[in-house]
Tab-separated table of C-alpha atoms in Angstrom:
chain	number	residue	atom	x	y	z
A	1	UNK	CA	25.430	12.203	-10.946
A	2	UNK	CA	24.275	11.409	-7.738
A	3	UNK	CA	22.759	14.356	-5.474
A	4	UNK	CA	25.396	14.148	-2.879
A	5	UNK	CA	28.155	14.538	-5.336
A	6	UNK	CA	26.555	17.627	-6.951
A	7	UNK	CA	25.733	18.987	-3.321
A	8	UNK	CA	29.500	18.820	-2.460
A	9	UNK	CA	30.572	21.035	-6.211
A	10	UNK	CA	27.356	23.305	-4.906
A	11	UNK	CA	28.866	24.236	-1.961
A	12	UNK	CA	32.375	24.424	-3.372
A	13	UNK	CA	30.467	27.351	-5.580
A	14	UNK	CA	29.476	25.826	-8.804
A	15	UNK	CA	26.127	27.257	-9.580
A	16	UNK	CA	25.271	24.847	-12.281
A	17	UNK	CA	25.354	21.978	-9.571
A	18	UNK	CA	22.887	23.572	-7.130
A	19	UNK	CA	20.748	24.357	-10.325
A	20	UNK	CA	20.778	21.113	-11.131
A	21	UNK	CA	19.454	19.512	-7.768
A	22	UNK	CA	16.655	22.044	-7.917
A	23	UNK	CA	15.560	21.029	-11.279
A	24	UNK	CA	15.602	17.526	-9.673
A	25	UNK	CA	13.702	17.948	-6.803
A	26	UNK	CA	11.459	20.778	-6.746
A	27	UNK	CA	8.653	19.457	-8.539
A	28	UNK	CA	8.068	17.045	-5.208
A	29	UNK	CA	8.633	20.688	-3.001
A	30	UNK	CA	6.265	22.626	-4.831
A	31	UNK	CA	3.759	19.370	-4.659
A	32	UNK	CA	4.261	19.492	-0.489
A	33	UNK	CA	3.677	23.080	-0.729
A	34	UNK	CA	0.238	23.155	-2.644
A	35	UNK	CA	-0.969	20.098	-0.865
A	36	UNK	CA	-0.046	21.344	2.587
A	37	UNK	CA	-1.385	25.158	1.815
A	38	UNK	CA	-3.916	24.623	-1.029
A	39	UNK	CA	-2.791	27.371	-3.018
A	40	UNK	CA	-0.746	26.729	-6.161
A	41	UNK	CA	0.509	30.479	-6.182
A	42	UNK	CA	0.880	30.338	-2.475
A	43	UNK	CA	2.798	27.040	-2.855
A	44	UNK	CA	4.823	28.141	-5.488
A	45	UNK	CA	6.308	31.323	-3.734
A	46	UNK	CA	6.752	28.961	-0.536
A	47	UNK	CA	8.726	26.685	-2.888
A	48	UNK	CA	10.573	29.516	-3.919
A	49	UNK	CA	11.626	30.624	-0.624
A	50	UNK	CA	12.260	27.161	0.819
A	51	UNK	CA	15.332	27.295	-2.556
A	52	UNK	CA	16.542	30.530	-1.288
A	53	UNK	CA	16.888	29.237	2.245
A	54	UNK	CA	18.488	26.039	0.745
A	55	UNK	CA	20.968	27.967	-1.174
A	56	UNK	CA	21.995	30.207	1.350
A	57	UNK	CA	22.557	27.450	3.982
A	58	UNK	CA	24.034	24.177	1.828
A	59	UNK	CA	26.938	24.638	3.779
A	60	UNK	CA	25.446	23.650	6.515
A	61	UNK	CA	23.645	20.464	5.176
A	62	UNK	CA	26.152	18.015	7.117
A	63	UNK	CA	24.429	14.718	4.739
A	64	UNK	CA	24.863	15.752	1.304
A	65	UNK	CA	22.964	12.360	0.004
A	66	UNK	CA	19.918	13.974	2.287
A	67	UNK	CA	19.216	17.149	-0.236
A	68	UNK	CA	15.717	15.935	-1.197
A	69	UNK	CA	14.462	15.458	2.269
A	70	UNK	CA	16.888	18.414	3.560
A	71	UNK	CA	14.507	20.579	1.193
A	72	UNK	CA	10.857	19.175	1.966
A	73	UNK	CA	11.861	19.637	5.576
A	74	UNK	CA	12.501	23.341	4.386
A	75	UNK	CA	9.082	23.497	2.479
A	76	UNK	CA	7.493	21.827	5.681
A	77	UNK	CA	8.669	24.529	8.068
A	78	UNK	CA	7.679	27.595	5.988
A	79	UNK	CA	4.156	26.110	5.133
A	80	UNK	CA	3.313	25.430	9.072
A	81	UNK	CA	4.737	29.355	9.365
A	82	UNK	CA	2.002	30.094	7.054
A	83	UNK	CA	-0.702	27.713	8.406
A	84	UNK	CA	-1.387	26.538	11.989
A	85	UNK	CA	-1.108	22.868	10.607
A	86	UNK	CA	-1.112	21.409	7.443
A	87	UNK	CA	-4.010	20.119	5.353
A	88	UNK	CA	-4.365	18.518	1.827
A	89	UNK	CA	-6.330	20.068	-0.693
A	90	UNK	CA	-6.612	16.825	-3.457
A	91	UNK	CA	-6.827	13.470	-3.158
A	92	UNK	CA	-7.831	10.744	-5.484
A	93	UNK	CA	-9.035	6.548	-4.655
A	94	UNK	CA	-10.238	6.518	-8.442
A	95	UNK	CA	-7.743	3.924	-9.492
A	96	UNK	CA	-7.581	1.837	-5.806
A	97	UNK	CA	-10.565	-0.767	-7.046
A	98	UNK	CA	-8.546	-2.492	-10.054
A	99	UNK	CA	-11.551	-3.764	-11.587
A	100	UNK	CA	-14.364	-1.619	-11.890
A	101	UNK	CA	-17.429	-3.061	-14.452
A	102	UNK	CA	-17.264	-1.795	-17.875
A	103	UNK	CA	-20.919	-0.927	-17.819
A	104	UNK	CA	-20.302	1.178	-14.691
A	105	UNK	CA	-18.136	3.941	-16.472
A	106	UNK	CA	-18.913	5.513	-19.605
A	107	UNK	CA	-16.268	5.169	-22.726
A	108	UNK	CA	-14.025	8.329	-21.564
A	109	UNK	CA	-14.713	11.687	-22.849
A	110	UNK	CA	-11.179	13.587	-23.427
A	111	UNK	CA	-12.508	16.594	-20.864
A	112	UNK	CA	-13.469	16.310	-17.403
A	113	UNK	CA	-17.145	16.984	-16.429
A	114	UNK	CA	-19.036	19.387	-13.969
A	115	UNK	CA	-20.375	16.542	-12.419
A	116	UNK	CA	-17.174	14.440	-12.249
A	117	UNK	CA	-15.233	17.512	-10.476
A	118	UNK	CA	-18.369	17.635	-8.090
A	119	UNK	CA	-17.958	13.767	-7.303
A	120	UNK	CA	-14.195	14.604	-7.067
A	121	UNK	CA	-14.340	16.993	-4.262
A	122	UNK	CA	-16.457	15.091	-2.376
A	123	UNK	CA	-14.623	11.801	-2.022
A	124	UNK	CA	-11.419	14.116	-0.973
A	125	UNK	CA	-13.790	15.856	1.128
A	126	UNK	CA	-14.797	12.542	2.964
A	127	UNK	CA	-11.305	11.356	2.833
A	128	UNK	CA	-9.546	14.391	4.573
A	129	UNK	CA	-12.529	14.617	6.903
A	130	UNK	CA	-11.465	10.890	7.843
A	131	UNK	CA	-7.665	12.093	8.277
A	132	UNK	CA	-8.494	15.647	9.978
A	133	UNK	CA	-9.318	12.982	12.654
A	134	UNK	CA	-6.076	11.283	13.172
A	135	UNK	CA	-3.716	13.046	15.279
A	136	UNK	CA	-1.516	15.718	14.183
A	137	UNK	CA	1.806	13.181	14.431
A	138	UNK	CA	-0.213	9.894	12.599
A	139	UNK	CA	-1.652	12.688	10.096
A	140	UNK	CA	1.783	14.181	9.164
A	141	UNK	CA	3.121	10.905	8.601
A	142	UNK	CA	0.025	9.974	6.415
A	143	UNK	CA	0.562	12.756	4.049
A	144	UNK	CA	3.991	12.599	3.516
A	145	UNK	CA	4.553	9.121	3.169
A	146	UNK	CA	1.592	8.433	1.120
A	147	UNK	CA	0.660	11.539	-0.650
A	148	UNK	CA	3.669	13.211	-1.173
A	149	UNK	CA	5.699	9.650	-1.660
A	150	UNK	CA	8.456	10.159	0.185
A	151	UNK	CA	10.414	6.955	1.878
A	152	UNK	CA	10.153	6.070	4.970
A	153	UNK	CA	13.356	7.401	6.212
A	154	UNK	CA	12.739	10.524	4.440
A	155	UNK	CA	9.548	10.845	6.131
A	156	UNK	CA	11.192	10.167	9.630
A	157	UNK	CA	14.053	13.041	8.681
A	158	UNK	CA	11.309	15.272	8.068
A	159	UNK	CA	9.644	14.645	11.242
A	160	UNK	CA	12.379	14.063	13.266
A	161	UNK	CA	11.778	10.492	14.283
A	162	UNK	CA	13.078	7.091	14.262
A	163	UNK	CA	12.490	5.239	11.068
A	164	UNK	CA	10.245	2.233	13.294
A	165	UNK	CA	8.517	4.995	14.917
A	166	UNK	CA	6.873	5.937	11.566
A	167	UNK	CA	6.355	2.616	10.282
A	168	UNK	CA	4.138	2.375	13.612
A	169	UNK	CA	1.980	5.652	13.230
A	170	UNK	CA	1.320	4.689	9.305
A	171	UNK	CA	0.149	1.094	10.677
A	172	UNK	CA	-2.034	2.749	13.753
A	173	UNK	CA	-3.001	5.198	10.589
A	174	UNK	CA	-4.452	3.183	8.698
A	175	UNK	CA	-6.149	0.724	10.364
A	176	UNK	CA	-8.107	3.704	11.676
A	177	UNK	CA	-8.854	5.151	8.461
A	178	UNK	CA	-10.206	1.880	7.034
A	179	UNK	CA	-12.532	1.655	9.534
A	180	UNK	CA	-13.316	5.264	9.174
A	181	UNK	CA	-14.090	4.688	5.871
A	182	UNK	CA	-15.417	1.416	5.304
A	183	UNK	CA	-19.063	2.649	5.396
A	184	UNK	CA	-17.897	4.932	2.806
A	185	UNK	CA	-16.700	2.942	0.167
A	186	UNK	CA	-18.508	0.159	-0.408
A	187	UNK	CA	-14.853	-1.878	-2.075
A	188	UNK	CA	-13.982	-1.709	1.377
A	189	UNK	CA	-16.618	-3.437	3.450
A	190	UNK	CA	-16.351	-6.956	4.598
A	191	UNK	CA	-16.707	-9.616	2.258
A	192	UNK	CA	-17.270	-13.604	2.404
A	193	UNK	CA	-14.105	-15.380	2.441
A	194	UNK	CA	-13.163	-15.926	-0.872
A	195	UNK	CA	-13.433	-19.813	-0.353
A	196	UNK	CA	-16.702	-19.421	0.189
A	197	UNK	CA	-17.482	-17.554	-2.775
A	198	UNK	CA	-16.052	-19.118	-5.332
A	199	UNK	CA	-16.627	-23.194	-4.098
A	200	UNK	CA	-19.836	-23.866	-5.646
A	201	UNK	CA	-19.355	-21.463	-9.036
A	202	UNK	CA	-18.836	-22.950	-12.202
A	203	UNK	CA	-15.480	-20.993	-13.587
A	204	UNK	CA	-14.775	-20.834	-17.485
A	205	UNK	CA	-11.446	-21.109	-19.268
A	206	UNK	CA	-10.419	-17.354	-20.737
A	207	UNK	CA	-7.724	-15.808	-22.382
A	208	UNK	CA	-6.116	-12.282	-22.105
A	209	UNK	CA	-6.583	-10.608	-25.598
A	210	UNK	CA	-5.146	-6.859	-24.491
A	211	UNK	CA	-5.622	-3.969	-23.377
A	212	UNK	CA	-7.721	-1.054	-24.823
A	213	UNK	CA	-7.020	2.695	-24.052
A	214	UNK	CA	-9.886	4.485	-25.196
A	215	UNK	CA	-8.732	7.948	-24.209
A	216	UNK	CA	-4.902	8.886	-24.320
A	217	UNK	CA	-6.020	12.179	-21.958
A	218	UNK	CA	-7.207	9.583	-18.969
A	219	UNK	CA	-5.326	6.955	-16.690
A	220	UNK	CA	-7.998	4.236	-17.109
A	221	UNK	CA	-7.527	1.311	-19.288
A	222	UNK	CA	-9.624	-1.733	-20.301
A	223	UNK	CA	-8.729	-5.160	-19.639
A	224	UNK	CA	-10.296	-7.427	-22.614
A	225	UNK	CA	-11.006	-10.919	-21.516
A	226	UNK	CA	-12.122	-13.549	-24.051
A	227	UNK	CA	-13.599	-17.555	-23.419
A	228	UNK	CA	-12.302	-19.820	-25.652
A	229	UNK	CA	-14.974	-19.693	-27.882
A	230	UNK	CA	-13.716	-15.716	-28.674
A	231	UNK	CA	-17.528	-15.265	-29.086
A	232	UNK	CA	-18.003	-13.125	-26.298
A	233	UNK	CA	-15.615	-10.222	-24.412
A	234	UNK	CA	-15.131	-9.345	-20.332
A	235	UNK	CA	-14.167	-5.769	-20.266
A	236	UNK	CA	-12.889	-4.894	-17.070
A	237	UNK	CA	-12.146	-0.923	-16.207
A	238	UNK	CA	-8.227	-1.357	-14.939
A	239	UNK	CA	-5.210	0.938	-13.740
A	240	UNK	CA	-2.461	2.166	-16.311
A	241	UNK	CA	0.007	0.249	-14.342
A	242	UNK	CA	-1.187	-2.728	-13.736
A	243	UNK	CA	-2.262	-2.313	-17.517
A	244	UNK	CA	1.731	-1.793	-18.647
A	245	UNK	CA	2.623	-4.516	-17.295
A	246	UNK	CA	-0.104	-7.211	-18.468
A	247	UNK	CA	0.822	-5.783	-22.199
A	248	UNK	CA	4.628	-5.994	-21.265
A	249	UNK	CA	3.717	-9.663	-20.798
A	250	UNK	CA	1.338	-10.273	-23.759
A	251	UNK	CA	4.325	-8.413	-25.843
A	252	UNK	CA	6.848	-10.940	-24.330
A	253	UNK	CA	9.042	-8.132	-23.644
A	254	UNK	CA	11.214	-8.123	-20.394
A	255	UNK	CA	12.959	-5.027	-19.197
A	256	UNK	CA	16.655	-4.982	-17.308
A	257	UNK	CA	14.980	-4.547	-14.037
A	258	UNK	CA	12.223	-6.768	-12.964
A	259	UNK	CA	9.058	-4.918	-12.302
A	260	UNK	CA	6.891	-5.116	-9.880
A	261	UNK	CA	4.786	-8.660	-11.113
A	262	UNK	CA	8.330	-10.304	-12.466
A	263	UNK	CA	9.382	-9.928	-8.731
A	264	UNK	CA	6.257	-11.469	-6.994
A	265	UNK	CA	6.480	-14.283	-9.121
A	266	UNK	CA	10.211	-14.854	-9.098
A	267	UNK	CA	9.587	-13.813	-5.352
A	268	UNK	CA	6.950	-16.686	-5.147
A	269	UNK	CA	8.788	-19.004	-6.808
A	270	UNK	CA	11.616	-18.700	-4.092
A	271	UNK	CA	9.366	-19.426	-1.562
A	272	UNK	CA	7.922	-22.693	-3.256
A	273	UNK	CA	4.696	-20.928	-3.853
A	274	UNK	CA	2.846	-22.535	-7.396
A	275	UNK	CA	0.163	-20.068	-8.807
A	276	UNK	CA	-2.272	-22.971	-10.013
A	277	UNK	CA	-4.824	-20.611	-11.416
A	278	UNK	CA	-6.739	-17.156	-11.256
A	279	UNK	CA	-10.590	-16.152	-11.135
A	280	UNK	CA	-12.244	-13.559	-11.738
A	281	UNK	CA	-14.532	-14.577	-9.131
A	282	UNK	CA	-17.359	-12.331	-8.567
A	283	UNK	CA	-19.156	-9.140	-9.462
A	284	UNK	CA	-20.357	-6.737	-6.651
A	285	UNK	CA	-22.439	-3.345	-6.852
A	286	UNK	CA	-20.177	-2.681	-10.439
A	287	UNK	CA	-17.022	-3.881	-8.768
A	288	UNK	CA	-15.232	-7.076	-9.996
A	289	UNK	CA	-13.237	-9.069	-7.569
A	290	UNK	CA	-10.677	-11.965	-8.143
A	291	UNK	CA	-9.319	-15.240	-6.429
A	292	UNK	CA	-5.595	-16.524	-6.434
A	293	UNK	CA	-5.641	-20.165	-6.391
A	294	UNK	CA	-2.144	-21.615	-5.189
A	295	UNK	CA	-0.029	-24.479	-3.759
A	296	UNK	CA	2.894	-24.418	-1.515
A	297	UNK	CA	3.851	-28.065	-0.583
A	298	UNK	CA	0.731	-30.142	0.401
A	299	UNK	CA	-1.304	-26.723	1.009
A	300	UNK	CA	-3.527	-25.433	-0.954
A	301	UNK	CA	-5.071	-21.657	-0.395
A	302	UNK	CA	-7.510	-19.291	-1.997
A	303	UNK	CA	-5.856	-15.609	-1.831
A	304	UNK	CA	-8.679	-12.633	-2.170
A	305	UNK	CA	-7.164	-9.878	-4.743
A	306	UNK	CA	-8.211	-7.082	-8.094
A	307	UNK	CA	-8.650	-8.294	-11.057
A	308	UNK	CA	-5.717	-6.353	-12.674
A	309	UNK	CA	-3.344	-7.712	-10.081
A	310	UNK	CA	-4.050	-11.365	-10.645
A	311	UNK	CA	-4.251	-11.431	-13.908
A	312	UNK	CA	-1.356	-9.813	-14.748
A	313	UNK	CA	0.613	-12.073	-11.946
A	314	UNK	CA	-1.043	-14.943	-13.795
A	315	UNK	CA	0.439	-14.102	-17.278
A	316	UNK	CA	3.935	-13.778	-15.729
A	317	UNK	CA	4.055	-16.928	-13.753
A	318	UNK	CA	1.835	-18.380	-17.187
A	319	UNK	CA	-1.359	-19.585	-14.870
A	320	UNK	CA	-4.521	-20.131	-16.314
A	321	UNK	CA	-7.182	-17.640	-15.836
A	322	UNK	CA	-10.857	-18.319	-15.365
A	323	UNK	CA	-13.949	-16.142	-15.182
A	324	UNK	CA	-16.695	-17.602	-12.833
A	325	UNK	CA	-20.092	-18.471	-15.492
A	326	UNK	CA	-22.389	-15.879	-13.209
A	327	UNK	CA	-20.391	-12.787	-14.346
A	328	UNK	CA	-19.503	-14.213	-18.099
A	329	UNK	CA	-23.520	-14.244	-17.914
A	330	UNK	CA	-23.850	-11.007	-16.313
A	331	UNK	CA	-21.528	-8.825	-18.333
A	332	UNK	CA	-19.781	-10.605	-20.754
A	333	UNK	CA	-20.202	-8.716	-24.617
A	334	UNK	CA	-21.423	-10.953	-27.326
A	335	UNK	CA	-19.089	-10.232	-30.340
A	336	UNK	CA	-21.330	-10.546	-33.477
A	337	UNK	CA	-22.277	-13.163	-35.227
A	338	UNK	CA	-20.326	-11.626	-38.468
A	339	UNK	CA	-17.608	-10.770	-36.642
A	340	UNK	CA	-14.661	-12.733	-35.589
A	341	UNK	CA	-11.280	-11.843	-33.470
A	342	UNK	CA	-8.306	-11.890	-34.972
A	343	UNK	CA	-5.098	-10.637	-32.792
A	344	UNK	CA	-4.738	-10.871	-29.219
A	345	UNK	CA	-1.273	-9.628	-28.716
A	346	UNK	CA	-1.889	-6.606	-26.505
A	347	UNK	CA	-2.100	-3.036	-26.606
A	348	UNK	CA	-4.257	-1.357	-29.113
A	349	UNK	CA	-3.888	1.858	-30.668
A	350	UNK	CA	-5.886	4.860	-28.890
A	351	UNK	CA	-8.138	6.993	-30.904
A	352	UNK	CA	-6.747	10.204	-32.366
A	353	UNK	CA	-8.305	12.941	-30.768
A	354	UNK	CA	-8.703	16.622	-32.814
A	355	UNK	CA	-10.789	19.593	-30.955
A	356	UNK	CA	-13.844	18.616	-33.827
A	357	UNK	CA	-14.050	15.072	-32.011
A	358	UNK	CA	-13.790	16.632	-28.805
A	359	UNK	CA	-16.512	18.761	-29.130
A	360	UNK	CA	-18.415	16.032	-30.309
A	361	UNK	CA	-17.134	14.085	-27.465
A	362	UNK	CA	-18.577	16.804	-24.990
A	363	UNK	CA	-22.448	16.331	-27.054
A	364	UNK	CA	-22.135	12.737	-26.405
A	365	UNK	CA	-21.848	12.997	-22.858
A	366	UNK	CA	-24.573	15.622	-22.100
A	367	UNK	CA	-26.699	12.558	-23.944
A	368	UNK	CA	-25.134	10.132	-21.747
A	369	UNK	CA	-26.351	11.873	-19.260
A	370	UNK	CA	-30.387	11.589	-20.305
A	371	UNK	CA	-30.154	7.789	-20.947
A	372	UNK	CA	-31.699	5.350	-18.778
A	373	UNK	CA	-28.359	2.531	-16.797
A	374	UNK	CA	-29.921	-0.296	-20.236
A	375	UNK	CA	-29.335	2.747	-22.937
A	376	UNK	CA	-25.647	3.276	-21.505
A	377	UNK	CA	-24.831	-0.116	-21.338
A	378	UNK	CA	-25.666	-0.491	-25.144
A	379	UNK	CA	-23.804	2.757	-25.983
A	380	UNK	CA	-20.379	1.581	-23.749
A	381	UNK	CA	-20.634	-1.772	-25.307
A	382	UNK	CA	-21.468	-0.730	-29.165
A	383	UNK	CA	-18.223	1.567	-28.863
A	384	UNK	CA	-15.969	-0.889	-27.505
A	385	UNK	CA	-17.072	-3.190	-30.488
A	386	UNK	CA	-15.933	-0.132	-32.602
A	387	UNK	CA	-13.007	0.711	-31.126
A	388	UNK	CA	-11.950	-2.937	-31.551
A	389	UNK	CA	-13.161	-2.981	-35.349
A	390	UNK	CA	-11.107	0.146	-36.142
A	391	UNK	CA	-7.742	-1.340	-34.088
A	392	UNK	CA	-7.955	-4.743	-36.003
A	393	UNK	CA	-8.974	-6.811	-33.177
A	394	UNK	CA	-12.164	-7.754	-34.641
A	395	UNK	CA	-12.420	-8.531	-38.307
A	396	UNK	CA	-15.447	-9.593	-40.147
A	397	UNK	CA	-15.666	-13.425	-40.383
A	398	UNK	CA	-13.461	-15.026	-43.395
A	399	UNK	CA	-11.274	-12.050	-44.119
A	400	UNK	CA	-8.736	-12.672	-41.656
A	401	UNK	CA	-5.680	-14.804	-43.516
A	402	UNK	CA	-5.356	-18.296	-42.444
């Protein structure tokens, strides 16, 4: 049921409707509360109040299809009663790169470290110092559309502007930020073209052999990468979407709506665009970065993008994918000699986790934390190689059935 039909029984008196819309939408309310005053419990009763104030005036809501952004604008008012202007407390770029080096990140521990909530708080320390500068119009349109994901036209009903008019402050918005920021994050400074990076590299044929999730608690995912010998692995650190979707492909499964890769290509494909191949092109300060070769006509174009993104546009519109030799060289995992791999149909099974292997979990990284950048890079590596033994990927050589 639709919210504007269940805000038209609401405010002919059925209770159960009204209930309804607020089980719908305020988990985003409470969100904009907390983010906007910092305090869950402070958030919560604001959330609370902003429902009262929605029930008692519903009859007054003149677009019933507008409940969702009818009630942030609620939540919005009472919060900027209770602060002089809002502010976000959290905020998180962990997943932004798309391809982070395997030997840069340690295999995930189940619990969250000191030291990780330390390196937390200062990146959304930097990052709200960077919006804190923005003006108070720019900055409210920052947060809500980006942070609290609102549309754009619920964004503009909140602040009481045209829908263009916020399209233009997120543009001004963020080309301010990046350069606010660039010196910050070092996946944001200016690169060579991508041309010019990848012209005089040798690149080597590689297959996609699937995805590992090493901790069911955590968002990341590795992307396994194989040459066509399938004697040595690329593991590439990746997002859980763009992770979904590569194993939806591998899988050759296709769901009723096209997601978001099965409508660039089909969108590509429209528009005459052939995906001739993809790189992963180069490997910067533990950072991976890819190339998009493609063809439209009798032009022929190099397209800068993450690793996770090409690749898994590359398995939907079935392009090759190559790994330049300098990072195969640099990274790559040599499976061993007595080993052999023996599936590569996607998405392997995650480790079961009990509170005995999480307290052993917890050991392991205070030891992580004494060992010189070689000593991790042999512990990441030797359990990825078990991790893949235990999920069937690897096999010792001559037991796997012809």
């Amino acid at each position: 049921m639709t919210d504007g039909e269940l805000v038209r029984r609401a405010q002919k008196g059925e209770r159960q409707a009204f209930d309804q819309l607020i089980l719908r939408h305020q988990p985003v309310a409470l969100s904009l509360a907390i983010r906007i005053v910092g305090d869950r419990e402070r958030g919560l009763e604001l959330t609370q109040e902003a429902v009262l104030h929605a029930y008692l005036s519903l009859d007054r809501l003149r677009k019933p299809s507008s409940f969702r952004a009818w009630l942030c604008a609620i939540v919005v008012n009472l919060c900027k009663n209770y602060l002089r202007r809002p502010r976000v407390e959290t905020l998180s770029l962990e997943l932004l790169s798309g391809g982070r080096s395997f030997d840069s990140l340690p295999f995930p521990d189940s619990a969250p470290q000191p030291h990780e909530a330390a390196e937390a708080r200062e990146t959304h320390r930097l990052i709200l110092a960077a919006i804190a500068q923005l003006s108070p119009a720019n900055r409210d349109a920052v947060l809500l559309y980006y942070f609290e994901q609102l549309s754009v036209r619920e964004t503009a009903a909140l602040l009481q502007i045209s829908v263009p008019a916020v399209k233009g402050r997120l543009h001004k918005s963020r080309r301010k930020l990046r350069d606010q920021l660039r010196s910050t994050f070092t996946e944001w400074q200016q690169r060579p073209a991508a041309v010019q990076q990848t012209r005089s590299k040798l690149m080597i044929p590689v297959n996609v052999l699937g995805i590992v999730v090493p901790d069911q608690e955590k968002d990341h995912r590795i992307l396994i990468l194989t040459d066509e010998s399938r004697r040595r692995l690329l593991a590439i650190w990746i997002g859980p979407f763009e992770a979904d979707d590569i194993e939806l492909s591998l899988r050759g499964k296709k769901l009723h709506r096209p997601m978001t890769f099965s409508f660039m290509a089909d969108l590509l494909g429209k528009a005459g665009v052939h995906i001739e191949s993809v790189a992963v092109s180069a490997l910067e300060k533990e950072t991976f970065f890819a190339t998009v070769h493609a063809q439209r006509d009798d032009d022929s174009f190099t397209i800068d993008a993450r690793p996770s993104d090409a690749i898994a546009l590359a398995l939907r519109t079935q392009s090759p994918v190559f790994a330049a030799a300098e990072v195969m060289e640099a990274v790559a995992l040599d499976i061993p000699s007595d080993m052999e791999v023996v599936q590569a149909n996607g998405l392997s099974d995650p480790f079961s986790i009990d509170p005995e292997e999480k307290e052993r979990r917890l050991k392991e990284r205070e030891r992580w934390e004494s060992m010189s950048p070689e000593e991790r890079r042999e512990e990441s590596r030797r359990k990825l190689l078990t991790h893949l033994i235990e999920s069937g990927t690897l096999t010792q050589s001559g037991e796997s059935e012809d």
